[in-house]
XYZ file of C-alpha atoms in Angstrom:
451
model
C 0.000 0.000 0.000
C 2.956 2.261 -0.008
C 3.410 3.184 3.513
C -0.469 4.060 3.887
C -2.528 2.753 7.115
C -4.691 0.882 5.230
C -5.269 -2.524 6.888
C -7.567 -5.961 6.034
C -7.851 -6.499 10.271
C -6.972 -5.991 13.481
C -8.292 -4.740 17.153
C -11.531 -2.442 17.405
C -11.214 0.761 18.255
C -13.038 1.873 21.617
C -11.792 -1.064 23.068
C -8.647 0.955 24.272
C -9.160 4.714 23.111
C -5.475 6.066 22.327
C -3.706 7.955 25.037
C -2.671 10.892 22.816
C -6.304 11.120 19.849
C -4.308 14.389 18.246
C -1.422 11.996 17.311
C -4.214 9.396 16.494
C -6.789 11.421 14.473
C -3.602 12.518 12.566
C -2.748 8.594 11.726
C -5.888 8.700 10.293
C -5.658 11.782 8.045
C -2.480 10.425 6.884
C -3.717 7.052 5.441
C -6.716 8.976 4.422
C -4.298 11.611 1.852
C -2.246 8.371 1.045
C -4.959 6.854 -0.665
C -6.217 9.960 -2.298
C -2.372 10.351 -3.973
C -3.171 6.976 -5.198
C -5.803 8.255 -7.022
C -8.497 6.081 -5.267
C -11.806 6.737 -2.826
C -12.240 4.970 0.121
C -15.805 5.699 0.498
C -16.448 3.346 3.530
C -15.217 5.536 6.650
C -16.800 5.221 10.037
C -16.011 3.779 13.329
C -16.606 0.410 12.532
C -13.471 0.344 9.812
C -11.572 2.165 12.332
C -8.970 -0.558 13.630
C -6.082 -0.754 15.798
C -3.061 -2.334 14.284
C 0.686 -2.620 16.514
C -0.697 0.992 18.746
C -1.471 2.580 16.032
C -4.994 3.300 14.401
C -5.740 2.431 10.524
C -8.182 2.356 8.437
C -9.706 -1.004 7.261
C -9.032 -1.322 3.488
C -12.462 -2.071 1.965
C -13.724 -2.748 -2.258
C -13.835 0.227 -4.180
C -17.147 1.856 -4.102
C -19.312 1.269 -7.180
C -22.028 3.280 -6.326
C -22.864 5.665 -3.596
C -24.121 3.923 -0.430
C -24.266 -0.091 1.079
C -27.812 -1.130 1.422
C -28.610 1.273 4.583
C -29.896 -1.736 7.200
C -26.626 -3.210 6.792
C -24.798 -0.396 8.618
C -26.433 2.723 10.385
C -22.889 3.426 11.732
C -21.563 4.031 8.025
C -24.916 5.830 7.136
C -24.840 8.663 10.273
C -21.325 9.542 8.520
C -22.386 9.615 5.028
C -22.304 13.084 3.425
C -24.883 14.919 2.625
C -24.184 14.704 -1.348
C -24.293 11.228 -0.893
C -27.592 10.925 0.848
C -29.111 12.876 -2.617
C -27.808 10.301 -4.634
C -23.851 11.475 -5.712
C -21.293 8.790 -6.211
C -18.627 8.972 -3.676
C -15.569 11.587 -3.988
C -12.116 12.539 -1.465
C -15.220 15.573 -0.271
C -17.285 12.846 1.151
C -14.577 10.938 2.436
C -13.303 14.033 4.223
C -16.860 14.503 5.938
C -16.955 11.114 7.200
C -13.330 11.617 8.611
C -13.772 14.685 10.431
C -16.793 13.174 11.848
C -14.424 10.253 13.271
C -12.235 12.282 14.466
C -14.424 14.224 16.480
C -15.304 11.057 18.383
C -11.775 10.639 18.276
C -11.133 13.885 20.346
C -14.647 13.409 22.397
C -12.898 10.243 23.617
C -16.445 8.545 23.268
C -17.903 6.865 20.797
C -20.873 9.002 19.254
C -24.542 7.715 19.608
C -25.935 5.446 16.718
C -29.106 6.377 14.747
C -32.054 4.421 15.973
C -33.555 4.044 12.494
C -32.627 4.764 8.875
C -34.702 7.824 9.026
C -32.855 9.356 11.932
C -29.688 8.587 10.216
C -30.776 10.579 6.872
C -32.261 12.975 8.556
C -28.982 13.384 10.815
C -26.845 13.226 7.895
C -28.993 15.959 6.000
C -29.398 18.403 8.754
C -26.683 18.133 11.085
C -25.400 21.268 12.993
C -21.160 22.608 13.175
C -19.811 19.983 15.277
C -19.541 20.783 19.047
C -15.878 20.457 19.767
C -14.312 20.578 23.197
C -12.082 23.619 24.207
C -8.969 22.003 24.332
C -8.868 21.287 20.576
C -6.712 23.441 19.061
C -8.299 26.351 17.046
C -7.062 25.475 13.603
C -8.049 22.049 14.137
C -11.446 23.024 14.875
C -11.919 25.139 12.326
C -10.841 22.711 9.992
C -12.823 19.862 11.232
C -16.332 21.795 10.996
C -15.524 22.702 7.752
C -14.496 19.299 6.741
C -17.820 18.471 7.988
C -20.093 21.286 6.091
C -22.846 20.093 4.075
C -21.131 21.906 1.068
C -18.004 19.733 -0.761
C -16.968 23.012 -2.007
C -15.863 24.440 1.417
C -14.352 20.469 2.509
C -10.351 21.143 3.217
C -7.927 17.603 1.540
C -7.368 15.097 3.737
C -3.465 15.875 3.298
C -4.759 19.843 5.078
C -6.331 18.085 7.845
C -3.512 15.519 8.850
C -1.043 18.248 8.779
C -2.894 19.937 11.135
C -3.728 17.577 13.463
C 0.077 16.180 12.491
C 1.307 19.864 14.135
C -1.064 20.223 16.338
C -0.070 16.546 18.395
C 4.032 17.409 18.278
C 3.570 20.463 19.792
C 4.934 19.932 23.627
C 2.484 18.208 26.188
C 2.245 21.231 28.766
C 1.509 23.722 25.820
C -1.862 21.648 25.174
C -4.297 19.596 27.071
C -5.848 16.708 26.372
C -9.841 16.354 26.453
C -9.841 12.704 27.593
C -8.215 13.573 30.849
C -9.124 16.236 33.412
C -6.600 19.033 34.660
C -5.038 17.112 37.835
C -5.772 20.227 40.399
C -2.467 21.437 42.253
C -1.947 21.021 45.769
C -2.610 24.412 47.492
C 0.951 25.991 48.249
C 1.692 26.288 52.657
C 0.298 29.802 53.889
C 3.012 32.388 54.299
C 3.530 34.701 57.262
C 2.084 38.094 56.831
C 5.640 40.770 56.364
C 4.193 44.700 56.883
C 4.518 46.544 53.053
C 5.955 49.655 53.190
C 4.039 51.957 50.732
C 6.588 55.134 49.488
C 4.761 58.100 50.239
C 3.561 59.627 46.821
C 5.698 62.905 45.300
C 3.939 65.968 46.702
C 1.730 67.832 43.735
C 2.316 70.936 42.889
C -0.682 72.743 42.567
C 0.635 74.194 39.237
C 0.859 70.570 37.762
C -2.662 69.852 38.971
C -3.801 73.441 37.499
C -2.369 72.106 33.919
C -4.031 68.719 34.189
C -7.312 70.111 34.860
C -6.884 72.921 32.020
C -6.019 69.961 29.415
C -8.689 67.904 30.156
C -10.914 70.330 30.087
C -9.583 70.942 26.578
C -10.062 67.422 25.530
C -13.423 67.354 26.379
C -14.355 70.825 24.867
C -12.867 69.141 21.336
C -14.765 65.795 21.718
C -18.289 67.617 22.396
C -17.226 70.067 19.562
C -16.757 66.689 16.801
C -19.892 64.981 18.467
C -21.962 67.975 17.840
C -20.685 68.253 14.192
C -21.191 64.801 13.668
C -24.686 65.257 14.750
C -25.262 68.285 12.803
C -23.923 66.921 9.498
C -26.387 63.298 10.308
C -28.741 65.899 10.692
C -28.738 67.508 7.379
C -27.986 63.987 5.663
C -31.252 62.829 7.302
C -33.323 66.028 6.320
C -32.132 65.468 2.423
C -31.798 61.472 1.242
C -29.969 62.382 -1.678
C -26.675 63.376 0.360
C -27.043 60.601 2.653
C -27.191 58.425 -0.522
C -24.005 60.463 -1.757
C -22.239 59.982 1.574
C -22.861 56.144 2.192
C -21.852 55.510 -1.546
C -18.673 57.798 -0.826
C -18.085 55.173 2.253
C -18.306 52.332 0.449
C -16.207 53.567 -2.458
C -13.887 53.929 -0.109
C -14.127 50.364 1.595
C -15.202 52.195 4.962
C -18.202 49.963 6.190
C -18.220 51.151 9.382
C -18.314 55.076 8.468
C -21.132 54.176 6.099
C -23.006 52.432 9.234
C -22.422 55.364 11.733
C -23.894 57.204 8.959
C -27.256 55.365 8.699
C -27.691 55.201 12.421
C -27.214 59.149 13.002
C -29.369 59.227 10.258
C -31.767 56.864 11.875
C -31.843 58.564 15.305
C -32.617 61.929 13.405
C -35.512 61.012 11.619
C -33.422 58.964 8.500
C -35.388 56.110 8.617
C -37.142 54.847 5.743
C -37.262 52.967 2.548
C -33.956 54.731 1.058
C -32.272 54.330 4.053
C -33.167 50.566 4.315
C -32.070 50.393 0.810
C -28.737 51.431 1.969
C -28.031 49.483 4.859
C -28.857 46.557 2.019
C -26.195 48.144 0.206
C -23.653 48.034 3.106
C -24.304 44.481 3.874
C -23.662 43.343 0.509
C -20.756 45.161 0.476
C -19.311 43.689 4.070
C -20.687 40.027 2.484
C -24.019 39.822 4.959
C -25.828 38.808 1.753
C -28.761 36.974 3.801
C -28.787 40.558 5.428
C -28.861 42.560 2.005
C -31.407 40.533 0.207
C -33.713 41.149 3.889
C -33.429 44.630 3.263
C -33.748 45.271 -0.074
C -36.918 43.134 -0.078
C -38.193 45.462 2.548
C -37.457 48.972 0.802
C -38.633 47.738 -2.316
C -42.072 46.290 -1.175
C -42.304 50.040 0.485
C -41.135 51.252 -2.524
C -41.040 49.740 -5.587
C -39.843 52.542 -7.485
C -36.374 51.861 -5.847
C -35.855 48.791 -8.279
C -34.448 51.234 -10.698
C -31.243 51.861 -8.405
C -28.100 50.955 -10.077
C -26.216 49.744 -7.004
C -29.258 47.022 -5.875
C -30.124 46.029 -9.257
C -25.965 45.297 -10.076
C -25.991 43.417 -6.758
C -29.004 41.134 -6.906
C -27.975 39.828 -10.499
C -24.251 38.746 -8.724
C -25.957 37.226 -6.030
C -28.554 35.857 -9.272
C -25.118 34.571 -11.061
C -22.941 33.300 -8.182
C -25.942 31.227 -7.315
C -27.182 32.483 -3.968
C -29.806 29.999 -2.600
C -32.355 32.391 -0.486
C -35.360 32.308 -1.389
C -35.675 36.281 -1.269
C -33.480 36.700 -4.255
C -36.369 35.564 -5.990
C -38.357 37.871 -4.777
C -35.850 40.775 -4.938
C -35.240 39.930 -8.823
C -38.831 39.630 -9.595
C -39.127 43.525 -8.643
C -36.970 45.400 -10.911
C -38.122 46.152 -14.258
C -36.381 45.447 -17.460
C -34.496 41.977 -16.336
C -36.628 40.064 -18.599
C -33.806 39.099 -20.974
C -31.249 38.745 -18.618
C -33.430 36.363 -16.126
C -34.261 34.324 -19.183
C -30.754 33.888 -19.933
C -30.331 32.657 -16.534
C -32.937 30.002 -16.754
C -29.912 27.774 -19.222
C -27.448 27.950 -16.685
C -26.372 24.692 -16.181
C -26.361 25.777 -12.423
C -29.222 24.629 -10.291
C -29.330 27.998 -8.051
C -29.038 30.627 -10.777
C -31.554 28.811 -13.091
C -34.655 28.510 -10.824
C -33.949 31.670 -8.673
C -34.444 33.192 -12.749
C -37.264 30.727 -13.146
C -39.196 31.950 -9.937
C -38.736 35.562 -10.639
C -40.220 35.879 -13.931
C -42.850 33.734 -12.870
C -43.128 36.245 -10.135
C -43.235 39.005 -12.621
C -45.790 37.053 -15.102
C -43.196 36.424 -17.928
C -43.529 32.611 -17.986
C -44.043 32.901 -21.927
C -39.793 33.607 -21.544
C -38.950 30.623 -19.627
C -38.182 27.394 -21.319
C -39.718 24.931 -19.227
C -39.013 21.953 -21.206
C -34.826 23.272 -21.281
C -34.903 23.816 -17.626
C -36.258 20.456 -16.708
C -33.496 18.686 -19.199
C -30.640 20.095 -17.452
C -31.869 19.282 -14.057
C -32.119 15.989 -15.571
C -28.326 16.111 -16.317
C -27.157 18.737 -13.592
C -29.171 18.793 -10.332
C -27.498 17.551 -7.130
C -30.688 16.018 -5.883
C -31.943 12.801 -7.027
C -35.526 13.320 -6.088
C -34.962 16.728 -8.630
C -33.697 14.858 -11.404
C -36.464 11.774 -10.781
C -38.894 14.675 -11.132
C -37.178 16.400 -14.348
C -37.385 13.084 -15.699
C -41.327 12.826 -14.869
C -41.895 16.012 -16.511
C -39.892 15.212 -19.520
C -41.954 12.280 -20.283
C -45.051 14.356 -20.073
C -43.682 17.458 -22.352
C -42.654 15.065 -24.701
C -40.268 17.400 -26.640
C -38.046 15.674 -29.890
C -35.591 18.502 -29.627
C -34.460 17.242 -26.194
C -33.836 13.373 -27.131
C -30.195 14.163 -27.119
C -29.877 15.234 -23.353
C -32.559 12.109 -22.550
C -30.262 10.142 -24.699
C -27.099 11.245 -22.248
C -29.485 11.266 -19.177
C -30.092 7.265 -20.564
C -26.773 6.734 -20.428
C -25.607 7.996 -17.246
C -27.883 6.050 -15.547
C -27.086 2.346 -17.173
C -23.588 3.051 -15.860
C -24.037 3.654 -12.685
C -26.374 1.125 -9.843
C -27.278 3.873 -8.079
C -28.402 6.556 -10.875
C -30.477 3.687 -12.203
C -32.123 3.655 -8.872
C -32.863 6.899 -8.789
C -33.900 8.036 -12.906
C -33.612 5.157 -14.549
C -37.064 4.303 -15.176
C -37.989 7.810 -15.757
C -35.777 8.525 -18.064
C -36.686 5.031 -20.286
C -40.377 6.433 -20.071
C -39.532 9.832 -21.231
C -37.529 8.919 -23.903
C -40.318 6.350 -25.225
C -42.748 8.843 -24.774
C -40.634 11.322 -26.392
C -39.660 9.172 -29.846
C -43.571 8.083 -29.802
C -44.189 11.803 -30.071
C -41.773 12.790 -32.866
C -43.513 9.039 -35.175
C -46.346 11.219 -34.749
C -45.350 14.497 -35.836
C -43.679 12.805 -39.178
């Protein structure tokens, strides 16, 4: 195996939990990379192929996956760390062995073994929904951050197995007394004998001079002149921003020109707490979250100052953000309803609805249904590529369904490829194989008949 921990059996591992799990966990992440430089998948990781070989921990070398989960009664233990992708119906990957890792390893540094689903169900419903993992405080920071993002529900965000065991690899040589471990509890220390009492002598402070004190007083007096002096021209200047909403527009989009989110946000509140508030103003506190990243923030907003007033869907700076949250494929469910109020998107929504992106395609599908423009939407288009794109496999069983009942000639080609994919794969026949045959004879009945 080339110096990887792969093994075909030994020991179990809670039967003796290692002394140091850093050093262990890191074991782990090590045969885990090894195999992924090989080129291969393990796709079987959870406790139960978690061995214990010569003091050391290894992973038990199982047959290559050849589709995306066992049958789920045989093993609930491999099914609570299945990744979320692979609970939809993906083939396994190095992202969803990384999830199923960081989830062992976090038992590993728990020093218990976690608790096993009580049904399939549970397990699915674990697997689909589970929270950032709850890790004690004496893992090391970068290890914790990388574990909960090795266990996100997105593959994208997933570190390599070869990040992780570095890591955990530093993380276990650094010296014993600089970290603690969280299978053992601080050993208290012995309270030290009591010392006899020894009288302090406490130097007599320098006498003041009362022209020293006179000073002090004068420049503090100073200080606090100047501060009441800015506060009051603050205020003044919030004031007249909040009286006309065209210079507090020009101000915040000064601020955020210059990258200063905060200055823009002490704007809005003077403005606020002298009579700012409003639709404009919510408009720009959208525009300041967007800029700082808050999008789930932004899209809250803007949905709010446009339903107060829709004639702020003409604003360059909302419009220009809601399409890139449109095209970077934002999943809230209030871009939809942000896009579907600004006028003259027509075109560009309906070139949206062919990206080959699930996100971007239906947020465009929903709007201009929204907006009554179904007439530009391609229905027949949008269901074919979430027949051949969609992470979900109760989407593409559906695309398939809908496909069949369209029956559209033009799209035997992708039904053709949709075919395909799923007579090469077990587990994609599962899911859209019968579909898809059905569409496709539907389909070719349909195009005898137009002939």
């Amino acid at each position: 195996m080339g110096g990887t921990l792969l093994s075909h059996g030994a020991g179990p591992l809670w039967t003796e939990p290692p002394v140091d799990p850093l050093a262990a966990a890191a074991e782990l992440a090590a045969a885990l990379a090894a195999l992924h430089r090989e080129g291969r998948v393990h796709g079987r990781i959870h406790r139960g192929n978690v061995l214990r070989e010569g003091g050391r921990l290894a992973l038990r070398e199982v047959p290559a996956p050849t589709g995306t989960l066992p049958a789920p009664e045989a093993d609930l233990d491999a099914l609570a760390c299945a990744a979320p992708e692979l609970l939809r119906g993906r083939g396994a990957t190095r992202a969803s062995d990384v999830h199923a890792l960081a989830l062992v390893v976090a038992e590993l540094l728990a020093g218990r073994p976690r608790e096993t689903p009580a049904s399939v169900e549970e397990a699915v419903h674990a697997g689909l929904h589970r929270p950032a993992l709850a890790l004690g405080a004496a893992v090391p920071p970068r290890v914790a951050r990388l574990l909960r993002r090795a266990s996100s529900r997105r593959a994208r965000w997933r570190p390599s197995a070869a990040a992780l065991a570095r890591a955990l690899g530093e993380a276990s040589r650094r010296p014993q007394g600089a970290r603690s471990s969280p299978l053992l509890a601080p050993q208290a220390r012995a309270p030290e004998p009591a010392r006899p009492a020894r009288p302090v002598e406490v130097p007599a402070p320098a006498p003041r001079t009362w022209g020293a004190l006179a000073l002090r007083r004068l420049a503090t007096r100073r200080r606090a002149l100047a501060a009441a002096a800015a506060v009051a021209l603050v205020a003044g200047g919030a004031l007249a921003l909040a009286r006309r909403p065209g210079a507090l527009e020009r101000a915040v989009a000064a601020r955020l020109e210059a990258r200063d989110l905060d200055g823009a946000r002490r704007l809005l509140r003077e403005a606020e707490r002298r009579g700012g508030a409003g639709p404009v103003a919510e408009k720009l506190r959208g525009d300041v979250a967007c800029a700082g990243r808050a999008y789930g923030e932004c899209l809250r907003r803007y949905e709010a100052a446009l339903a107060a007033r829709p004639a702020l869907g003409r604003d360059p700076r909302l419009r220009e953000n809601a399409l890139a949250l449109a095209a970077r494929g934002d999943d809230r469910r209030a871009l939809a309803a942000v896009l579907a109020r600004l006028p003259g998107l027509d075109d560009a929504l309906a070139e949206l609805t062919r990206s080959p992106r699930y996100w971007p395609r239906w947020n465009a599908v929903r709007a201009l249904e929204a907006r009554g423009a179904r007439d530009r939407i391609d229905f027949a288009r949008v269901y074919a590529l979430d027949l051949l794109h969609a992470g979900s496999c109760d989407t593409r069983r559906a695309a398939a369904e809908r496909l069949a009942a369209l029956r559209e000639p033009r799209l035997l080609p992708e039904l053709t490829r949709a075919q395909a994919a799923a007579r090469a794969s077990w587990s994609e026949w599962r899911c859209t194989g019968p579909a898809v045959e059905e569409a496709l004879r539907a389909t070719r009945q349909a195009r005898v008949a137009v002939r």
